GROMACS .gro file of C-alpha atoms in nm:
model
  298
    1UNK     CA    1   0.011  -0.028   0.003
    2UNK     CA    2   0.181   0.300  -0.166
    3UNK     CA    3   0.038   0.643   0.044
    4UNK     CA    4   0.106   0.949   0.096
    5UNK     CA    5   0.083   1.069  -0.317
    6UNK     CA    6  -0.094   1.328  -0.375
    7UNK     CA    7  -0.143   1.501  -0.725
    8UNK     CA    8  -0.224   1.910  -0.756
    9UNK     CA    9  -0.432   2.014  -1.063
   10UNK     CA   10  -0.474   2.479  -1.126
   11UNK     CA   11  -0.820   2.521  -1.190
   12UNK     CA   12  -0.941   2.798  -1.398
   13UNK     CA   13  -1.274   2.948  -1.475
   14UNK     CA   14  -1.419   2.783  -1.803
   15UNK     CA   15  -1.298   2.958  -2.129
   16UNK     CA   16  -1.483   3.057  -2.439
   17UNK     CA   17  -1.509   2.661  -2.562
   18UNK     CA   18  -1.659   2.578  -2.204
   19UNK     CA   19  -1.865   2.899  -2.195
   20UNK     CA   20  -2.043   2.761  -2.549
   21UNK     CA   21  -2.104   2.424  -2.401
   22UNK     CA   22  -2.305   2.609  -2.085
   23UNK     CA   23  -2.511   2.841  -2.329
   24UNK     CA   24  -2.584   2.494  -2.514
   25UNK     CA   25  -2.329   2.464  -2.810
   26UNK     CA   26  -2.246   2.074  -2.820
   27UNK     CA   27  -1.939   2.008  -3.008
   28UNK     CA   28  -2.047   2.000  -3.362
   29UNK     CA   29  -2.059   2.390  -3.334
   30UNK     CA   30  -1.720   2.389  -3.265
   31UNK     CA   31  -1.614   2.112  -3.495
   32UNK     CA   32  -1.790   2.357  -3.771
   33UNK     CA   33  -1.584   2.669  -3.646
   34UNK     CA   34  -1.203   2.412  -3.584
   35UNK     CA   35  -1.279   2.339  -3.951
   36UNK     CA   36  -1.258   2.683  -4.055
   37UNK     CA   37  -0.987   2.742  -3.824
   38UNK     CA   38  -0.783   2.416  -4.014
   39UNK     CA   39  -0.859   2.452  -4.381
   40UNK     CA   40  -0.843   2.824  -4.387
   41UNK     CA   41  -1.155   2.864  -4.569
   42UNK     CA   42  -1.289   3.209  -4.521
   43UNK     CA   43  -1.566   3.262  -4.207
   44UNK     CA   44  -1.928   3.323  -4.307
   45UNK     CA   45  -2.020   3.691  -4.221
   46UNK     CA   46  -2.312   3.568  -4.057
   47UNK     CA   47  -2.149   3.290  -3.864
   48UNK     CA   48  -1.888   3.538  -3.804
   49UNK     CA   49  -2.125   3.835  -3.624
   50UNK     CA   50  -2.279   3.540  -3.415
   51UNK     CA   51  -1.961   3.430  -3.259
   52UNK     CA   52  -1.763   3.804  -3.217
   53UNK     CA   53  -2.099   3.858  -3.024
   54UNK     CA   54  -2.093   3.496  -2.864
   55UNK     CA   55  -1.710   3.671  -2.727
   56UNK     CA   56  -1.808   3.968  -2.584
   57UNK     CA   57  -2.100   3.806  -2.398
   58UNK     CA   58  -1.789   3.642  -2.320
   59UNK     CA   59  -1.623   3.910  -2.211
   60UNK     CA   60  -1.843   4.071  -2.022
   61UNK     CA   61  -1.978   3.704  -1.837
   62UNK     CA   62  -1.660   3.580  -1.780
   63UNK     CA   63  -1.575   3.186  -1.688
   64UNK     CA   64  -1.645   3.197  -1.285
   65UNK     CA   65  -1.875   2.872  -1.319
   66UNK     CA   66  -2.186   3.011  -1.117
   67UNK     CA   67  -2.183   3.344  -1.308
   68UNK     CA   68  -2.182   3.097  -1.635
   69UNK     CA   69  -2.448   2.886  -1.513
   70UNK     CA   70  -2.699   3.264  -1.356
   71UNK     CA   71  -2.640   3.331  -1.712
   72UNK     CA   72  -2.741   3.065  -1.907
   73UNK     CA   73  -3.099   3.045  -1.730
   74UNK     CA   74  -3.118   3.429  -1.731
   75UNK     CA   75  -2.983   3.608  -1.937
   76UNK     CA   76  -2.973   3.913  -1.698
   77UNK     CA   77  -2.663   4.134  -1.724
   78UNK     CA   78  -2.772   4.302  -1.381
   79UNK     CA   79  -2.792   3.961  -1.221
   80UNK     CA   80  -2.413   3.879  -1.307
   81UNK     CA   81  -2.288   4.191  -1.225
   82UNK     CA   82  -2.466   4.164  -0.832
   83UNK     CA   83  -2.269   3.778  -0.851
   84UNK     CA   84  -1.967   3.911  -1.021
   85UNK     CA   85  -1.917   4.218  -0.746
   86UNK     CA   86  -1.973   3.922  -0.429
   87UNK     CA   87  -1.689   3.724  -0.586
   88UNK     CA   88  -1.431   4.045  -0.562
   89UNK     CA   89  -1.528   4.092  -0.251
   90UNK     CA   90  -1.534   3.780  -0.115
   91UNK     CA   91  -1.160   3.830  -0.327
   92UNK     CA   92  -1.108   4.071  -0.038
   93UNK     CA   93  -1.164   3.898   0.228
   94UNK     CA   94  -0.952   3.653   0.120
   95UNK     CA   95  -0.663   3.914   0.141
   96UNK     CA   96  -0.772   4.042   0.430
   97UNK     CA   97  -0.742   3.683   0.598
   98UNK     CA   98  -0.444   3.534   0.444
   99UNK     CA   99  -0.202   3.832   0.406
  100UNK     CA  100  -0.024   3.932   0.703
  101UNK     CA  101   0.056   4.255   0.902
  102UNK     CA  102   0.086   4.562   0.647
  103UNK     CA  103   0.062   4.352   0.355
  104UNK     CA  104  -0.268   4.311   0.360
  105UNK     CA  105  -0.348   4.699   0.240
  106UNK     CA  106  -0.116   4.703   0.018
  107UNK     CA  107  -0.164   4.346  -0.141
  108UNK     CA  108  -0.539   4.555  -0.205
  109UNK     CA  109  -0.389   4.871  -0.367
  110UNK     CA  110  -0.170   4.611  -0.575
  111UNK     CA  111  -0.520   4.446  -0.712
  112UNK     CA  112  -0.683   4.742  -0.740
  113UNK     CA  113  -0.424   4.912  -0.985
  114UNK     CA  114  -0.397   4.642  -1.252
  115UNK     CA  115  -0.778   4.752  -1.396
  116UNK     CA  116  -0.554   5.073  -1.410
  117UNK     CA  117  -0.263   4.996  -1.581
  118UNK     CA  118  -0.466   4.752  -1.826
  119UNK     CA  119  -0.612   5.074  -1.884
  120UNK     CA  120  -0.286   5.246  -2.033
  121UNK     CA  121  -0.126   5.237  -2.314
  122UNK     CA  122   0.158   5.079  -2.197
  123UNK     CA  123   0.044   4.782  -2.003
  124UNK     CA  124   0.374   4.690  -1.850
  125UNK     CA  125   0.281   4.707  -1.467
  126UNK     CA  126   0.416   4.991  -1.323
  127UNK     CA  127   0.455   5.024  -0.966
  128UNK     CA  128   0.386   5.375  -0.934
  129UNK     CA  129   0.024   5.313  -1.055
  130UNK     CA  130  -0.020   5.172  -0.745
  131UNK     CA  131   0.137   5.504  -0.532
  132UNK     CA  132   0.335   5.742  -0.732
  133UNK     CA  133   0.690   5.713  -0.637
  134UNK     CA  134   0.707   5.376  -0.557
  135UNK     CA  135   0.928   5.115  -0.673
  136UNK     CA  136   0.972   4.730  -0.639
  137UNK     CA  137   1.140   4.753  -0.269
  138UNK     CA  138   0.777   4.891  -0.119
  139UNK     CA  139   0.505   4.645  -0.364
  140UNK     CA  140   0.729   4.351  -0.527
  141UNK     CA  141   0.613   4.071  -0.184
  142UNK     CA  142   0.249   4.182  -0.273
  143UNK     CA  143   0.294   4.147  -0.631
  144UNK     CA  144   0.455   3.818  -0.541
  145UNK     CA  145   0.132   3.727  -0.333
  146UNK     CA  146  -0.120   3.786  -0.626
  147UNK     CA  147   0.060   3.579  -0.849
  148UNK     CA  148   0.047   3.260  -0.626
  149UNK     CA  149  -0.295   3.326  -0.512
  150UNK     CA  150  -0.397   3.310  -0.933
  151UNK     CA  151  -0.656   3.594  -0.853
  152UNK     CA  152  -0.417   3.770  -1.103
  153UNK     CA  153  -0.224   3.602  -1.453
  154UNK     CA  154   0.130   3.762  -1.457
  155UNK     CA  155   0.312   3.778  -1.876
  156UNK     CA  156   0.693   3.804  -1.854
  157UNK     CA  157   0.899   3.990  -2.099
  158UNK     CA  158   1.155   3.775  -2.302
  159UNK     CA  159   1.513   3.937  -2.429
  160UNK     CA  160   1.577   3.728  -2.659
  161UNK     CA  161   1.245   3.470  -2.868
  162UNK     CA  162   1.424   3.176  -2.876
  163UNK     CA  163   1.388   2.875  -2.674
  164UNK     CA  164   1.320   2.786  -2.387
  165UNK     CA  165   1.160   3.092  -2.329
  166UNK     CA  166   1.124   3.103  -1.948
  167UNK     CA  167   1.598   3.081  -1.971
  168UNK     CA  168   1.497   3.425  -2.174
  169UNK     CA  169   1.216   3.641  -1.890
  170UNK     CA  170   1.324   3.898  -1.803
  171UNK     CA  171   1.093   3.837  -1.431
  172UNK     CA  172   1.213   4.284  -1.360
  173UNK     CA  173   0.934   4.356  -1.649
  174UNK     CA  174   0.631   4.217  -1.674
  175UNK     CA  175   0.227   4.245  -1.712
  176UNK     CA  176  -0.069   4.150  -1.522
  177UNK     CA  177  -0.363   4.055  -1.610
  178UNK     CA  178  -0.707   3.979  -1.375
  179UNK     CA  179  -0.763   3.605  -1.402
  180UNK     CA  180  -1.108   3.642  -1.546
  181UNK     CA  181  -1.199   3.913  -1.801
  182UNK     CA  182  -1.545   3.967  -1.656
  183UNK     CA  183  -1.431   4.043  -1.317
  184UNK     CA  184  -1.168   4.262  -1.493
  185UNK     CA  185  -1.497   4.444  -1.689
  186UNK     CA  186  -1.716   4.437  -1.367
  187UNK     CA  187  -1.417   4.625  -1.204
  188UNK     CA  188  -1.478   4.860  -1.464
  189UNK     CA  189  -1.783   4.912  -1.415
  190UNK     CA  190  -2.159   4.859  -1.592
  191UNK     CA  191  -2.107   5.127  -1.910
  192UNK     CA  192  -1.798   4.995  -1.978
  193UNK     CA  193  -1.982   4.649  -1.994
  194UNK     CA  194  -2.261   4.814  -2.173
  195UNK     CA  195  -1.989   4.949  -2.434
  196UNK     CA  196  -1.804   4.650  -2.490
  197UNK     CA  197  -2.143   4.392  -2.545
  198UNK     CA  198  -2.216   4.720  -2.798
  199UNK     CA  199  -1.843   4.713  -2.966
  200UNK     CA  200  -1.856   5.109  -2.877
  201UNK     CA  201  -1.565   5.087  -2.625
  202UNK     CA  202  -1.319   5.311  -2.746
  203UNK     CA  203  -0.932   5.440  -2.608
  204UNK     CA  204  -0.692   5.242  -2.374
  205UNK     CA  205  -0.880   5.061  -2.231
  206UNK     CA  206  -1.059   4.845  -2.537
  207UNK     CA  207  -0.729   4.712  -2.602
  208UNK     CA  208  -0.635   4.618  -2.270
  209UNK     CA  209  -0.995   4.408  -2.196
  210UNK     CA  210  -0.899   4.238  -2.550
  211UNK     CA  211  -0.572   4.157  -2.408
  212UNK     CA  212  -0.693   4.085  -2.108
  213UNK     CA  213  -0.902   3.828  -2.280
  214UNK     CA  214  -0.636   3.651  -2.455
  215UNK     CA  215  -0.409   3.599  -2.218
  216UNK     CA  216  -0.691   3.456  -1.992
  217UNK     CA  217  -0.789   3.190  -2.275
  218UNK     CA  218  -0.409   3.087  -2.372
  219UNK     CA  219  -0.355   3.044  -2.019
  220UNK     CA  220  -0.645   2.780  -2.012
  221UNK     CA  221  -0.474   2.605  -2.361
  222UNK     CA  222  -0.167   2.521  -2.113
  223UNK     CA  223   0.056   2.798  -2.238
  224UNK     CA  224   0.276   3.021  -1.976
  225UNK     CA  225   0.269   3.384  -2.077
  226UNK     CA  226   0.517   3.596  -2.262
  227UNK     CA  227   0.577   3.900  -2.457
  228UNK     CA  228   0.847   4.037  -2.646
  229UNK     CA  229   0.889   4.398  -2.670
  230UNK     CA  230   1.285   4.451  -2.839
  231UNK     CA  231   1.195   4.830  -2.802
  232UNK     CA  232   0.970   5.105  -2.738
  233UNK     CA  233   0.839   5.141  -3.054
  234UNK     CA  234   0.715   4.748  -3.088
  235UNK     CA  235   0.533   4.489  -2.855
  236UNK     CA  236   0.407   4.156  -2.968
  237UNK     CA  237   0.150   4.091  -2.712
  238UNK     CA  238   0.240   3.720  -2.661
  239UNK     CA  239   0.542   3.466  -2.739
  240UNK     CA  240   0.376   3.072  -2.706
  241UNK     CA  241   0.611   2.758  -2.744
  242UNK     CA  242   0.423   2.519  -2.984
  243UNK     CA  243   0.596   2.242  -3.264
  244UNK     CA  244   0.954   2.362  -3.113
  245UNK     CA  245   0.973   2.680  -3.183
  246UNK     CA  246   0.848   3.053  -3.059
  247UNK     CA  247   0.545   3.193  -3.203
  248UNK     CA  248   0.423   3.513  -3.202
  249UNK     CA  249   0.061   3.605  -3.114
  250UNK     CA  250  -0.048   4.000  -3.140
  251UNK     CA  251  -0.361   4.164  -3.050
  252UNK     CA  252  -0.610   4.376  -3.214
  253UNK     CA  253  -0.936   4.480  -3.099
  254UNK     CA  254  -0.978   4.571  -3.418
  255UNK     CA  255  -0.814   4.521  -3.752
  256UNK     CA  256  -0.516   4.778  -3.752
  257UNK     CA  257  -0.202   4.742  -3.898
  258UNK     CA  258   0.076   4.508  -3.737
  259UNK     CA  259   0.402   4.688  -3.791
  260UNK     CA  260   0.519   4.485  -3.480
  261UNK     CA  261   0.430   4.113  -3.614
  262UNK     CA  262   0.549   4.209  -3.965
  263UNK     CA  263   0.912   4.315  -3.792
  264UNK     CA  264   0.926   3.984  -3.606
  265UNK     CA  265   0.856   3.737  -3.877
  266UNK     CA  266   1.070   3.943  -4.071
  267UNK     CA  267   1.351   3.864  -3.787
  268UNK     CA  268   1.265   3.557  -3.688
  269UNK     CA  269   1.101   3.350  -3.945
  270UNK     CA  270   0.828   3.148  -3.767
  271UNK     CA  271   0.676   2.880  -3.945
  272UNK     CA  272   0.335   3.084  -3.807
  273UNK     CA  273   0.249   3.404  -3.643
  274UNK     CA  274  -0.082   3.489  -3.544
  275UNK     CA  275  -0.301   3.818  -3.577
  276UNK     CA  276  -0.613   3.825  -3.327
  277UNK     CA  277  -0.876   4.064  -3.477
  278UNK     CA  278  -1.252   4.212  -3.495
  279UNK     CA  279  -1.254   4.058  -3.802
  280UNK     CA  280  -1.247   3.719  -4.009
  281UNK     CA  281  -0.969   3.486  -4.121
  282UNK     CA  282  -0.726   3.543  -4.356
  283UNK     CA  283  -0.395   3.399  -4.453
  284UNK     CA  284  -0.056   3.605  -4.562
  285UNK     CA  285   0.274   3.420  -4.619
  286UNK     CA  286   0.341   3.350  -4.233
  287UNK     CA  287   0.162   3.527  -4.094
  288UNK     CA  288  -0.245   3.347  -4.012
  289UNK     CA  289  -0.534   3.569  -3.983
  290UNK     CA  290  -0.767   3.481  -3.715
  291UNK     CA  291  -1.141   3.635  -3.539
  292UNK     CA  292  -1.101   3.671  -3.119
  293UNK     CA  293  -1.281   3.336  -3.069
  294UNK     CA  294  -1.052   3.114  -3.279
  295UNK     CA  295  -0.812   3.201  -2.977
  296UNK     CA  296  -0.932   2.800  -2.843
  297UNK     CA  297  -0.829   2.634  -3.113
  298UNK     CA  298  -0.464   2.727  -3.081
   0.00000   0.00000   0.00000
């Protein structure tokens, strides 16, 4: 008899595919989408509009099981908001219970600063967003507490985009994402949620919300999060390790030009590079353009 062994499993909220299942979409529906991803055939406009709308609902509702279960029955965004606020209150209670001494206030300040940072043009986390003039010396331990708790997801800058990415990561340069994009939207408030649903949101927060959702989906697909910012002018939002190479993933809330991704392709010649946009799919050499919701197939 062998005793004393245990397996630790990281549990996440629902990803977009699981969100669709909760909505009543079976695997046949996602298999149809997958076929467009695998063949490169252009997604029909009507199909694209339907899934873009569903993905925006996913960003607002999020993947917390209690929230999704309630929304799948009632389709009531006010109920969603109440449940999400309860979850956020529980998170803050956990900080109060488990952080020690003065760390309680510092952890709370850092957590509340994440949405503010994601609403800026520069998404890299800056300690001055928490408190003007402060540095890692004051808040480094609090950030680590949040990472360890799993209520934020960290994404590290890569010095050189070569395997293994973990060996080239700069742990002093990172972005933080809220673990559930629905909770992030809740932190921004009801009017921001409505703007996301109506696809009318503008400004830097728009990009931050889409980045957060793609980060969340990639993490749930089993990827560790890294990004590549070689200078002040260029940034590729995510790098993933796939099929023994580094694959860049650029995220656009709309369908803007992609000089950073183009430069990456020119310099490092990946066999494939993904651009996730608010439009339909296409291919140009190594660059594959995909709608946001197809992140579930990467």
